[in-house]
Amino acid sequence: MRDPRHDILFQPLKIGPVTAKNRFYQVPHCNGMGWRRPRTAAAMRGMKAEGGWAVVNTEYCSIHPSSDNDPFPNATLWDDHDIRAHALMTDAVHAHDALAGVELWLGGGMVMNFGTRTPPLGLRDRPSTDSGIPHPVQTRRIDRQDIRNIRQWHKDAAGRAVQAGFDIVYVYAAHGYLLSEFLDAECNNRTDEYGGSLENRTRLIRELIEETHEAVAGKAAVAVRYSVDPDNPETYDAFATMADMPDLWDLTGPDYSIEMGASRFVKEGALVDIVARAKAMTSKPVVSVGRFTSPDTMARVIASGAQDMIGAARPSIADPFLPLKIAEGRSDDIRECIGCNICYAHDSLGVPLRCTQNPTMGEEWRQGWHPERTGRAKRPEKVLVIGAGPSGLEAARVLGERGHEVMLAEAGRELGGHLSRIARLPGLAEWARVRDWRLGQIDRLANVGIYRESLLAAGDIPGLGADHLFIATGARWASDNIGRHSDHAVADPGAMIVDAETVIDGAAIKGDHVVIYDDDHYVMGPVLALYLRGLGHRVTLATPAGRAGSWGSYTAEIHASNHALAEAGVEIVTNHRLSGLEAGRAILAHVFSDREMPLACDAVVPLTRRIPQDDLFHALADSGMKTLLRIGDAEAPSLLAAAVHSGYAAAISFGTKGGLAAMDGRREHPLLRE
């Protein structure tokens, strides 16, 4: 039964000519599928509608070839063929009584047009404003005819959106794209009716809102995505001039690293206050995001009047069935987003998004996976899973739900494996949700037994009566310095090296100055640096990359991470690899010149590679087991998301004809056309 406090989340809301059945709104978010994988995108969006989201939107959708973001496969509404592709999505969403929305997009100075090879249109003659990708491309300054063209392209795309079955059509005026360039007083140096005064700088947006209303002709609502900034009062002044023009406002803040902030730095509901200030200025419904995962927080935000709908991107990825679970009083079943931003990272890599919590994300069409239904095995088996880390927990959960008898053996007392240890480090507490959700689900399965402090050797296995064995024994950080930038181990004459596992376990390090050599480039280097700095050590983070934690550019945390390091007083040495050790100092070599730089220190913590703990697998290779699988880091150390996916994939395909490989190569092959 639903908690009465959450009833407010299920009140219908009128949005112009359409009505949302509840207050759950999947805002536009990228997915790495777009025009290249329309069936994949449709299945993913349709799954959210099935899970109870009242509104499900596309990602940013280009209205014309002059806004092309190749190699990233965003959505497009350029012609009638796009209408047919989008209809796959709107049909999937409408099948579950949800509204489908499309975010019409003008790239401006943020795009390079690598696909169409046409000069991108911007407000100035200047290099691309996407500072994360310094391609040698400049925009062409738009003239009056370009503005007339843009207005017509947008109106035409809005018309196609209605033909495709969309119920909400966006005017997109945020995130640094073309319309937000017009709003920016520093960027907009035009001297005509589209520049200068605030009225002039909002003119194009107001025209597009009016013309979009005309194009949809009452068949769809018109929404505007817009940023407000408490440090820039003019953003609220501009909002006031348009406050009642659209049918819905999708509001965000000025800083994408807050809106899309990793949980290391940004917590739930970070935008509520700045959005509430704008909400008070309009009579139209307002939606905003905040990585909302708590039903109590959601209900409180709606009841306060701060916003009318709960916007979500990442929480809808982590759990497409979040609304339905709240409606049914099953809040404990929600897979809460951990804010790791692995979803965003893979879209940024130009491939379908994935999720640490939800291994079925992005595989709804290709593999036919469903986040809530694992199906039942035709023939239940007795399965032994060794290792209760993320991969082992996920495998045990899915095997149990499919009806198999599962023994989950863990060598230690604590469950969760490596994850439980790193979740105690600064900023990573929310990552423990991966462990906790799986333990909660397993606790309800009578056919899954957990055996703690059960360190098993090869000779112990035959007596357990299981012919099927999943080995999820994880991996450990190496201390030999072999990694991306070194093929050889370094000698350690001065006992300088401290194993990263020792640091993670909280053991004290002798000496003052610790060097972390980060050839991993993800979160562990910066996190351990902050951890050791918090213990009072002088810390230097050295890396062969150009920036500390460089892979964080994909997870949108690199700026916050480097800011935190600087504020904590961590010294950063970039473009240097660890080439040797001497008593009392590390020898760093420049990655381009090989010029060596000695650095006096007391200890060195290398983060270069992890070694799979797979001795048991090799010891049983000739044992005659019917099934012998390595999963997760025991097979190949990778991201936490990869470990969870590995456990799910192995368990869901166990006992099926052809196994997982039968679907691995499934791709979308669009018909060729002239």
XYZ file of C-alpha atoms in Angstrom:
674
model
C 0.000 0.000 0.000
C 1.259 3.454 -0.887
C 2.387 5.768 1.873
C -0.273 8.547 2.034
C 2.520 11.113 2.268
C 3.390 10.253 -1.320
C -0.113 10.701 -2.727
C 0.789 14.195 -3.925
C 3.219 12.616 -6.395
C 0.359 10.899 -8.182
C -1.917 13.844 -8.778
C -2.471 14.521 -12.506
C -1.180 17.805 -13.889
C -2.446 19.714 -16.895
C 0.316 20.937 -19.210
C -1.304 23.114 -21.837
C -3.460 20.852 -24.026
C -2.193 17.596 -22.484
C -2.326 16.050 -19.021
C 0.424 14.158 -17.191
C -0.984 11.294 -15.141
C 1.417 11.931 -12.240
C 4.333 14.165 -11.229
C 7.199 12.003 -12.508
C 8.932 13.573 -15.479
C 11.885 12.073 -17.313
C 13.628 15.179 -18.567
C 15.515 15.132 -21.873
C 18.763 13.259 -21.415
C 21.406 11.940 -23.766
C 21.768 8.231 -24.320
C 24.330 7.469 -27.039
C 21.607 5.938 -29.220
C 19.943 8.745 -31.164
C 19.452 8.538 -34.903
C 21.829 5.571 -35.208
C 19.862 3.273 -32.900
C 16.175 4.286 -32.956
C 14.915 0.849 -31.881
C 17.329 0.784 -28.967
C 16.239 4.264 -27.897
C 12.554 3.447 -28.277
C 12.842 0.318 -26.152
C 14.739 2.201 -23.450
C 12.252 5.098 -23.325
C 9.303 2.726 -23.496
C 10.623 0.866 -20.480
C 10.463 4.061 -18.444
C 6.884 4.647 -19.506
C 6.089 1.092 -18.425
C 7.711 1.926 -15.104
C 5.246 4.733 -14.444
C 6.917 7.936 -15.667
C 4.165 10.297 -16.778
C 6.396 12.121 -19.272
C 9.303 10.612 -21.189
C 11.451 12.874 -23.357
C 14.071 12.362 -26.033
C 17.592 13.671 -25.796
C 18.572 16.866 -27.593
C 17.103 16.612 -31.077
C 18.679 18.496 -33.969
C 16.240 20.432 -36.142
C 18.539 20.840 -39.144
C 21.889 19.582 -40.534
C 23.499 22.862 -39.438
C 23.329 21.464 -35.887
C 25.214 18.204 -36.202
C 27.093 16.759 -33.246
C 28.835 13.796 -34.833
C 30.393 11.566 -33.615
C 27.759 11.750 -30.862
C 24.523 10.175 -32.150
C 21.896 12.616 -30.929
C 18.309 12.543 -32.171
C 17.327 14.374 -35.362
C 14.141 15.708 -36.934
C 15.515 16.728 -40.302
C 13.078 14.951 -42.610
C 10.197 12.484 -42.898
C 12.452 9.488 -42.305
C 13.143 10.891 -38.845
C 9.403 11.076 -38.228
C 9.129 7.311 -38.726
C 12.092 6.677 -36.444
C 10.646 8.821 -33.641
C 7.262 7.163 -33.991
C 8.897 3.998 -32.641
C 9.535 5.878 -29.415
C 6.228 7.724 -29.140
C 4.313 4.494 -29.779
C 6.317 2.739 -27.049
C 5.660 5.569 -24.595
C 1.958 5.947 -25.456
C 1.447 2.204 -24.966
C 1.772 2.874 -21.231
C -0.409 5.995 -21.041
C 2.549 8.368 -20.835
C 3.345 11.570 -22.702
C 6.266 11.756 -25.121
C 8.357 14.902 -25.415
C 11.046 16.075 -27.821
C 13.771 18.637 -27.118
C 14.350 20.634 -30.307
C 17.976 21.745 -30.426
C 20.168 24.383 -32.019
C 23.843 23.651 -31.358
C 25.411 27.061 -31.906
C 29.038 27.403 -30.926
C 29.057 24.077 -29.060
C 29.114 21.888 -32.180
C 31.624 21.139 -34.924
C 29.379 19.610 -37.638
C 31.841 16.831 -38.358
C 29.105 14.777 -39.999
C 27.591 17.347 -42.353
C 30.845 19.329 -42.776
C 28.943 22.601 -42.871
C 30.208 25.578 -40.856
C 28.425 25.651 -37.495
C 26.257 28.701 -36.893
C 27.085 30.776 -33.836
C 26.642 34.232 -32.474
C 30.249 35.166 -33.179
C 33.154 34.222 -35.414
C 34.969 32.224 -32.764
C 36.316 28.741 -31.969
C 33.972 26.078 -30.669
C 32.885 26.930 -27.139
C 32.982 23.305 -25.993
C 36.160 23.738 -23.971
C 36.399 20.027 -23.232
C 37.038 19.256 -26.909
C 39.503 21.773 -28.405
C 38.876 20.953 -32.055
C 40.222 23.550 -34.524
C 36.766 24.582 -35.728
C 35.141 28.014 -35.742
C 31.530 29.038 -36.016
C 30.215 31.383 -38.656
C 28.489 34.473 -37.268
C 24.798 34.289 -38.106
C 23.121 37.083 -40.031
C 19.491 38.146 -40.344
C 18.769 35.564 -43.035
C 20.207 32.839 -40.819
C 17.830 33.896 -38.057
C 14.904 33.753 -40.464
C 16.077 30.290 -41.537
C 16.446 29.130 -37.948
C 12.920 30.203 -37.131
C 11.570 28.300 -40.133
C 13.661 25.193 -39.393
C 12.411 25.172 -35.816
C 8.809 25.577 -36.891
C 9.158 22.814 -39.473
C 10.714 20.488 -36.905
C 7.888 21.226 -34.462
C 5.424 20.235 -37.162
C 7.301 16.990 -37.758
C 7.280 16.377 -34.018
C 3.493 16.439 -33.985
C 3.407 14.061 -36.952
C 5.726 11.729 -35.044
C 3.268 11.680 -32.152
C 5.002 13.891 -29.599
C 2.856 15.471 -26.885
C 5.406 18.039 -25.675
C 7.729 20.062 -27.911
C 10.667 21.990 -26.479
C 12.355 25.275 -27.142
C 15.844 24.618 -25.768
C 17.492 27.732 -24.298
C 20.105 26.338 -21.924
C 23.476 24.627 -21.558
C 25.515 26.957 -23.736
C 23.785 26.163 -27.009
C 22.676 28.788 -29.527
C 19.656 30.267 -27.752
C 21.560 30.683 -24.501
C 24.262 32.519 -26.478
C 21.635 35.107 -27.389
C 20.764 35.537 -23.719
C 24.358 36.090 -22.644
C 25.134 39.814 -22.534
C 28.870 39.187 -22.897
C 28.530 36.794 -25.806
C 25.748 38.644 -27.651
C 27.346 41.711 -29.225
C 24.729 42.193 -31.922
C 23.545 45.732 -32.602
C 20.241 44.836 -34.270
C 16.913 43.862 -32.698
C 18.436 40.594 -31.407
C 21.177 42.224 -29.327
C 21.717 44.859 -26.712
C 18.752 45.183 -24.373
C 17.284 42.288 -22.436
C 14.145 42.520 -24.561
C 16.227 42.134 -27.708
C 18.311 39.260 -26.364
C 15.190 37.263 -25.454
C 13.487 38.092 -28.748
C 14.435 34.933 -30.655
C 13.348 32.689 -27.801
C 10.012 34.473 -27.555
C 9.544 34.182 -31.315
C 10.318 30.453 -31.224
C 7.869 29.890 -28.371
C 5.109 31.660 -30.289
C 5.907 29.901 -33.557
C 6.127 26.519 -31.869
C 2.664 27.089 -30.436
C 1.497 27.825 -33.992
C 3.185 24.731 -35.392
C 1.762 22.289 -32.847
C -1.684 23.892 -33.198
C -2.970 22.793 -29.807
C -2.003 19.151 -30.387
C 1.030 19.332 -28.104
C 2.310 21.396 -25.206
C 5.236 23.774 -25.600
C 8.045 23.548 -23.034
C 11.136 25.685 -22.546
C 14.384 24.530 -20.975
C 16.058 27.483 -19.331
C 18.792 28.235 -16.774
C 18.423 30.591 -13.806
C 21.411 31.841 -11.862
C 21.166 33.423 -8.387
C 24.489 35.152 -9.042
C 23.090 36.741 -12.196
C 19.779 38.483 -11.408
C 19.270 39.196 -15.101
C 18.484 35.525 -15.697
C 15.409 35.960 -13.512
C 14.570 39.258 -15.209
C 14.686 37.523 -18.586
C 12.556 34.711 -17.224
C 9.960 37.227 -16.077
C 9.566 38.571 -19.615
C 8.570 35.087 -20.823
C 7.110 33.629 -17.646
C 3.674 32.699 -18.972
C 4.477 32.103 -22.643
C 5.126 28.321 -22.728
C 2.964 25.584 -21.233
C 5.804 24.251 -19.094
C 9.176 25.403 -17.792
C 12.018 22.914 -17.456
C 14.399 24.880 -15.237
C 17.987 24.259 -14.325
C 20.954 26.153 -12.927
C 23.913 27.826 -14.593
C 26.503 25.207 -13.646
C 26.288 21.846 -15.379
C 28.628 20.359 -12.782
C 25.860 21.031 -10.231
C 22.929 19.951 -12.388
C 24.816 16.814 -13.439
C 27.099 16.714 -10.407
C 28.658 13.474 -9.257
C 27.570 12.349 -5.792
C 31.118 12.939 -4.545
C 30.306 16.643 -4.637
C 26.570 17.239 -5.188
C 23.734 15.808 -3.128
C 20.003 15.351 -3.728
C 17.893 18.409 -4.489
C 20.744 20.835 -5.172
C 18.646 23.094 -7.450
C 15.438 23.340 -5.401
C 15.983 26.813 -3.972
C 17.090 28.552 -7.155
C 14.227 26.974 -9.108
C 11.652 27.914 -6.460
C 12.545 31.580 -6.913
C 11.603 31.388 -10.601
C 8.574 29.210 -9.902
C 7.095 32.098 -7.889
C 7.208 34.254 -11.033
C 5.078 32.077 -13.331
C 1.606 30.581 -13.390
C 2.821 27.694 -15.559
C 4.028 24.309 -14.302
C 7.716 23.956 -13.496
C 9.876 20.836 -13.550
C 13.481 20.522 -12.434
C 16.012 17.825 -11.659
C 17.976 17.121 -8.481
C 18.993 13.444 -8.613
C 15.893 12.752 -6.530
C 15.800 9.207 -5.145
C 13.916 9.650 -1.854
C 10.099 9.607 -2.155
C 9.873 11.695 1.024
C 12.084 14.384 -0.477
C 10.110 14.345 -3.728
C 6.791 14.746 -1.931
C 8.177 17.515 0.245
C 9.472 19.451 -2.780
C 6.113 19.245 -4.575
C 4.160 20.130 -1.425
C 6.367 23.168 -0.823
C 5.440 24.604 -4.198
C 9.078 24.814 -5.253
C 8.230 22.895 -8.432
C 5.288 21.007 -9.878
C 6.980 17.885 -11.219
C 9.943 15.756 -10.217
C 12.401 15.874 -13.062
C 14.861 13.035 -13.423
C 17.463 11.761 -15.801
C 19.872 9.617 -13.764
C 17.296 8.262 -11.262
C 15.119 7.171 -14.204
C 18.123 5.323 -15.622
C 19.023 3.628 -12.355
C 15.406 2.575 -11.837
C 12.938 2.960 -14.705
C 10.252 1.612 -12.360
C 10.812 4.160 -9.589
C 7.334 5.755 -9.902
C 5.529 2.411 -9.926
C 7.423 1.225 -6.861
C 6.443 4.342 -4.942
C 2.833 3.968 -6.133
C 2.740 0.398 -4.854
C 4.376 1.217 -1.531
C 7.597 -0.566 -2.472
C 10.062 2.244 -1.898
C 12.577 -0.187 -0.418
C 12.808 -1.791 -3.862
C 14.024 1.386 -5.576
C 17.463 1.110 -7.136
C 18.749 4.464 -5.969
C 21.086 6.303 -8.318
C 24.603 6.452 -6.867
C 25.614 9.548 -8.844
C 28.701 7.939 -10.373
C 27.783 9.393 -13.797
C 28.805 6.280 -15.703
C 25.629 6.831 -17.738
C 26.819 10.252 -18.839
C 30.349 8.991 -19.464
C 29.310 6.466 -22.060
C 27.082 8.853 -23.937
C 30.096 11.170 -23.927
C 32.020 8.328 -25.535
C 29.399 8.056 -28.291
C 28.020 4.656 -27.231
C 24.727 3.654 -25.587
C 24.550 4.660 -21.954
C 24.800 2.134 -19.173
C 24.250 2.203 -15.434
C 26.066 0.853 -12.394
C 22.833 0.096 -10.563
C 20.799 -1.089 -13.553
C 22.706 -3.490 -15.829
C 19.733 -3.807 -18.187
C 19.949 -0.123 -19.168
C 20.686 0.189 -22.878
C 20.100 -3.527 -23.436
C 16.302 -3.522 -23.570
C 16.238 -3.971 -27.356
C 19.578 -5.642 -28.071
C 19.371 -8.325 -25.388
C 15.672 -8.132 -24.569
C 16.476 -7.489 -20.899
C 13.909 -6.110 -18.468
C 14.923 -4.409 -15.192
C 12.137 -6.049 -13.193
C 11.691 -9.429 -14.871
C 14.408 -12.059 -15.004
C 12.123 -14.931 -16.018
C 12.195 -18.423 -14.552
C 14.669 -21.136 -15.449
C 13.184 -24.143 -17.213
C 15.365 -26.412 -15.119
C 16.531 -25.148 -11.704
C 20.108 -26.038 -10.801
C 22.300 -25.856 -7.733
C 24.826 -23.062 -8.234
C 27.775 -21.982 -6.109
C 28.829 -18.340 -6.329
C 32.169 -17.575 -4.680
C 32.656 -13.938 -3.725
C 30.007 -11.519 -2.462
C 31.238 -8.381 -4.159
C 29.097 -6.468 -6.675
C 29.371 -9.114 -9.392
C 28.761 -12.055 -7.064
C 25.828 -10.357 -5.358
C 24.206 -9.541 -8.703
C 24.734 -13.069 -10.028
C 23.284 -14.598 -6.851
C 20.281 -12.269 -6.984
C 19.421 -13.027 -10.603
C 20.075 -16.757 -10.297
C 17.845 -16.824 -7.229
C 15.059 -14.901 -8.917
C 15.220 -17.354 -11.814
C 14.582 -20.216 -9.386
C 18.028 -21.754 -8.976
C 19.301 -22.941 -5.606
C 22.210 -20.625 -4.853
C 25.027 -20.845 -2.325
C 26.874 -17.542 -2.013
C 30.197 -18.016 -0.251
C 32.209 -15.050 1.024
C 35.706 -15.413 2.470
C 35.262 -12.547 4.910
C 32.617 -11.398 7.332
C 31.666 -8.247 5.473
C 29.686 -8.488 2.240
C 30.187 -6.200 -0.733
C 33.803 -6.995 -1.528
C 36.016 -4.142 -2.700
C 32.973 -1.861 -2.923
C 32.385 -1.933 0.833
C 35.943 -0.801 1.406
C 36.043 2.063 -1.079
C 32.591 3.306 -0.008
C 34.233 4.401 3.243
C 36.533 6.786 1.375
C 35.713 10.512 1.005
C 32.655 11.167 -1.147
C 31.911 7.562 -2.094
C 29.357 6.614 0.567
C 26.451 6.576 -1.890
C 28.209 3.910 -3.937
C 27.340 1.461 -1.147
C 23.775 1.536 -2.494
C 24.929 -0.993 -5.098
C 25.632 -3.489 -2.317
C 22.705 -2.586 -0.091
C 20.010 -2.886 -2.767
C 21.221 -6.327 -3.787
C 21.415 -7.552 -0.226
C 17.860 -6.334 0.322
C 16.607 -8.249 -2.695
C 18.551 -11.420 -1.828
C 17.198 -11.348 1.717
C 13.738 -12.103 0.289
C 14.903 -15.153 -1.649
C 14.603 -18.362 0.366
C 16.580 -20.246 -2.278
C 19.719 -18.113 -1.827
C 21.948 -18.910 1.133
C 24.812 -16.635 2.186
C 27.830 -18.209 3.859
C 30.190 -15.684 5.446
C 33.764 -16.434 6.492
C 33.843 -19.294 4.025
C 37.249 -19.286 2.369
C 37.069 -22.127 -0.125
C 39.922 -24.031 -1.767
C 39.663 -26.206 -4.862
C 39.456 -29.330 -2.723
C 36.398 -28.019 -0.891
C 34.244 -27.654 -3.986
C 33.318 -31.305 -4.792
C 31.792 -31.841 -1.352
C 29.340 -28.961 -1.782
C 27.201 -30.737 -4.365
C 27.167 -27.919 -6.929
C 28.094 -28.662 -10.529
C 27.879 -25.014 -11.536
C 30.383 -22.492 -10.216
C 30.574 -18.728 -10.659
C 33.854 -17.272 -9.420
C 33.559 -13.629 -8.363
C 36.689 -13.309 -6.268
C 37.545 -9.811 -7.490
C 40.911 -8.172 -8.030
C 43.587 -6.314 -6.068
C 45.687 -3.288 -6.887
C 49.196 -4.235 -7.987
C 52.257 -2.500 -6.612
C 54.690 -3.198 -9.447
C 54.002 -0.042 -11.521
C 53.104 -1.989 -14.674
C 50.303 -0.100 -16.427
C 49.462 2.090 -19.362
C 52.773 3.919 -19.351
C 55.118 1.189 -18.166
C 55.778 -2.363 -19.340
C 58.193 -3.112 -16.534
C 58.129 -3.164 -12.757
C 60.229 -0.637 -10.856
C 62.771 -1.739 -8.297
C 62.095 -0.517 -4.771
C 65.421 -0.364 -2.936
C 64.143 1.874 -0.191
C 60.880 0.069 0.667
C 59.050 3.111 -0.686
C 56.003 1.447 -2.238
C 52.809 1.228 -0.226
C 50.147 -1.075 -1.669
C 46.925 0.798 -2.512
C 44.964 -1.982 -0.827
C 46.758 -1.143 2.416
C 45.728 2.497 2.125
C 42.114 1.584 1.310
C 42.035 -0.653 4.386
C 42.980 2.325 6.546
C 46.462 1.224 7.611
C 48.743 4.021 8.724
C 51.529 5.164 6.405
C 54.877 6.015 7.942
C 56.336 9.319 6.906
C 54.969 12.696 5.938
C 55.096 13.076 2.149
C 53.155 10.535 0.089
C 53.203 10.422 -3.692
C 50.199 8.858 -5.404
C 51.184 7.769 -8.886
C 47.910 7.713 -10.831
C 48.026 5.845 -14.111
C 44.407 4.776 -13.576
C 42.962 8.247 -14.267
C 39.514 7.659 -12.743
C 38.332 8.430 -9.185
C 40.705 6.405 -7.043
C 43.724 8.685 -7.414
C 41.944 11.906 -6.414
C 39.927 10.147 -3.694
C 42.984 8.571 -2.052
C 44.816 11.891 -2.307
C 42.009 13.635 -0.423
C 41.832 10.788 2.089
C 45.545 10.930 2.903
C 45.504 14.710 2.973
C 42.683 14.503 5.492
C 44.931 12.334 7.674
C 47.514 15.089 7.688
C 49.961 13.809 5.084
C 51.593 16.049 2.553
C 50.358 14.571 -0.742
C 51.530 14.856 -4.332
C 49.423 13.322 -7.071
C 51.588 12.550 -10.112
C 50.037 11.416 -13.370
C 51.118 10.838 -16.972
C 47.899 12.571 -18.073
C 47.477 16.288 -18.605
C 45.028 16.632 -15.710
C 44.455 14.774 -12.473
C 41.669 12.201 -12.724
C 41.455 12.860 -16.452
C 38.736 10.263 -17.133
C 36.523 12.448 -14.988
C 36.009 14.608 -18.062
C 33.548 11.928 -19.181
C 31.741 11.771 -15.837
C 31.487 15.577 -15.522
C 33.473 15.621 -12.283
C 36.964 16.622 -13.405
C 36.565 20.296 -12.527
C 35.041 19.643 -9.105
C 37.633 16.957 -8.434
C 40.604 19.159 -9.297
C 39.097 22.044 -7.348
C 38.808 19.800 -4.303
C 42.426 18.694 -4.678
C 43.623 22.286 -4.951
C 41.552 23.417 -1.970
C 42.917 20.541 0.115
C 46.494 21.486 -0.717
C 47.320 18.425 -2.807
C 50.243 19.114 -5.141
C 49.595 17.938 -8.704
C 52.295 16.941 -11.174
C 50.959 16.203 -14.655
C 52.566 14.698 -17.770
C 55.010 12.651 -15.714
C 55.352 8.895 -15.346
C 57.049 7.030 -12.533
C 60.345 5.805 -13.998
C 62.177 4.689 -10.871
C 62.590 4.752 -7.117
C 65.538 5.566 -4.899
C 65.752 5.695 -1.139
C 63.817 8.776 -0.107
C 62.688 9.864 -3.549
C 60.604 8.989 -6.585
C 62.014 9.551 -10.064
C 59.441 11.051 -12.416
C 60.049 11.292 -16.168
C 58.297 13.716 -18.487
C 56.087 11.752 -20.880
C 57.223 13.795 -23.900
C 60.869 14.651 -23.242
C 61.825 11.803 -20.852
C 63.587 14.419 -18.748
C 63.766 13.065 -15.207
C 62.640 14.935 -12.125
C 63.533 13.562 -8.673
C 60.872 14.143 -6.036
C 61.744 13.677 -2.370
C 59.071 11.664 -0.551
C 58.505 9.044 2.100
C 56.131 6.695 0.287
C 54.697 6.001 -3.160
C 51.237 4.546 -3.794
C 50.991 3.254 -7.382
C 47.589 3.073 -9.061
C 48.423 1.363 -12.332
C 46.571 -1.932 -12.691
C 44.573 -4.504 -10.756
C 45.323 -8.216 -10.722
C 42.380 -10.666 -10.976
C 42.205 -13.032 -8.005
C 41.564 -16.074 -10.179
C 43.743 -18.811 -8.662
C 40.690 -20.856 -7.758
C 39.413 -20.665 -11.324
C 42.664 -22.025 -12.707
C 42.866 -24.697 -10.024
C 39.445 -26.004 -11.090
C 40.017 -25.739 -14.839
C 40.188 -29.532 -15.274
C 37.774 -30.468 -12.509
C 34.895 -31.448 -14.774
C 32.509 -28.802 -13.475
C 29.504 -28.425 -15.765
C 29.811 -24.656 -15.452
C 32.952 -22.789 -14.467
C 32.777 -19.036 -14.999
C 34.823 -16.056 -13.894
C 32.725 -12.934 -13.552
C 33.388 -9.312 -12.731
C 36.887 -8.223 -11.760
C 37.978 -11.850 -11.380
C 37.704 -12.075 -15.157
C 38.847 -8.567 -16.147
C 39.070 -5.648 -13.707
C 37.038 -2.693 -14.919
C 34.387 -0.228 -13.786
C 31.948 -1.055 -11.011
C 29.226 -0.921 -13.651
C 31.048 -3.582 -15.657
C 31.253 -5.875 -12.629
C 27.504 -5.623 -11.985
C 26.772 -6.127 -15.680
C 29.015 -9.179 -15.772
C 27.170 -10.795 -12.880
C 23.790 -10.049 -14.430
C 24.763 -11.218 -17.922
C 26.220 -14.493 -16.680
C 23.205 -15.244 -14.497
C 20.498 -14.263 -16.982
C 22.062 -16.366 -19.749
C 22.878 -19.352 -17.533
C 21.138 -22.429 -18.880
C 19.908 -20.751 -22.043
C 20.651 -22.045 -25.521
C 23.670 -20.295 -26.940
C 24.232 -18.313 -23.753
C 24.948 -14.621 -23.754
C 26.974 -14.700 -26.983
C 23.831 -15.484 -28.965
C 22.725 -11.853 -28.663
C 26.021 -10.008 -28.287
C 26.262 -9.190 -31.968
C 22.737 -7.906 -32.483
C 22.771 -4.546 -34.232
C 20.346 -2.230 -35.932
C 20.672 -2.462 -39.709
C 18.615 0.337 -41.257
C 17.450 -0.312 -44.783
C 19.499 1.443 -47.381
C 17.718 4.187 -49.250
C 18.654 6.566 -52.011
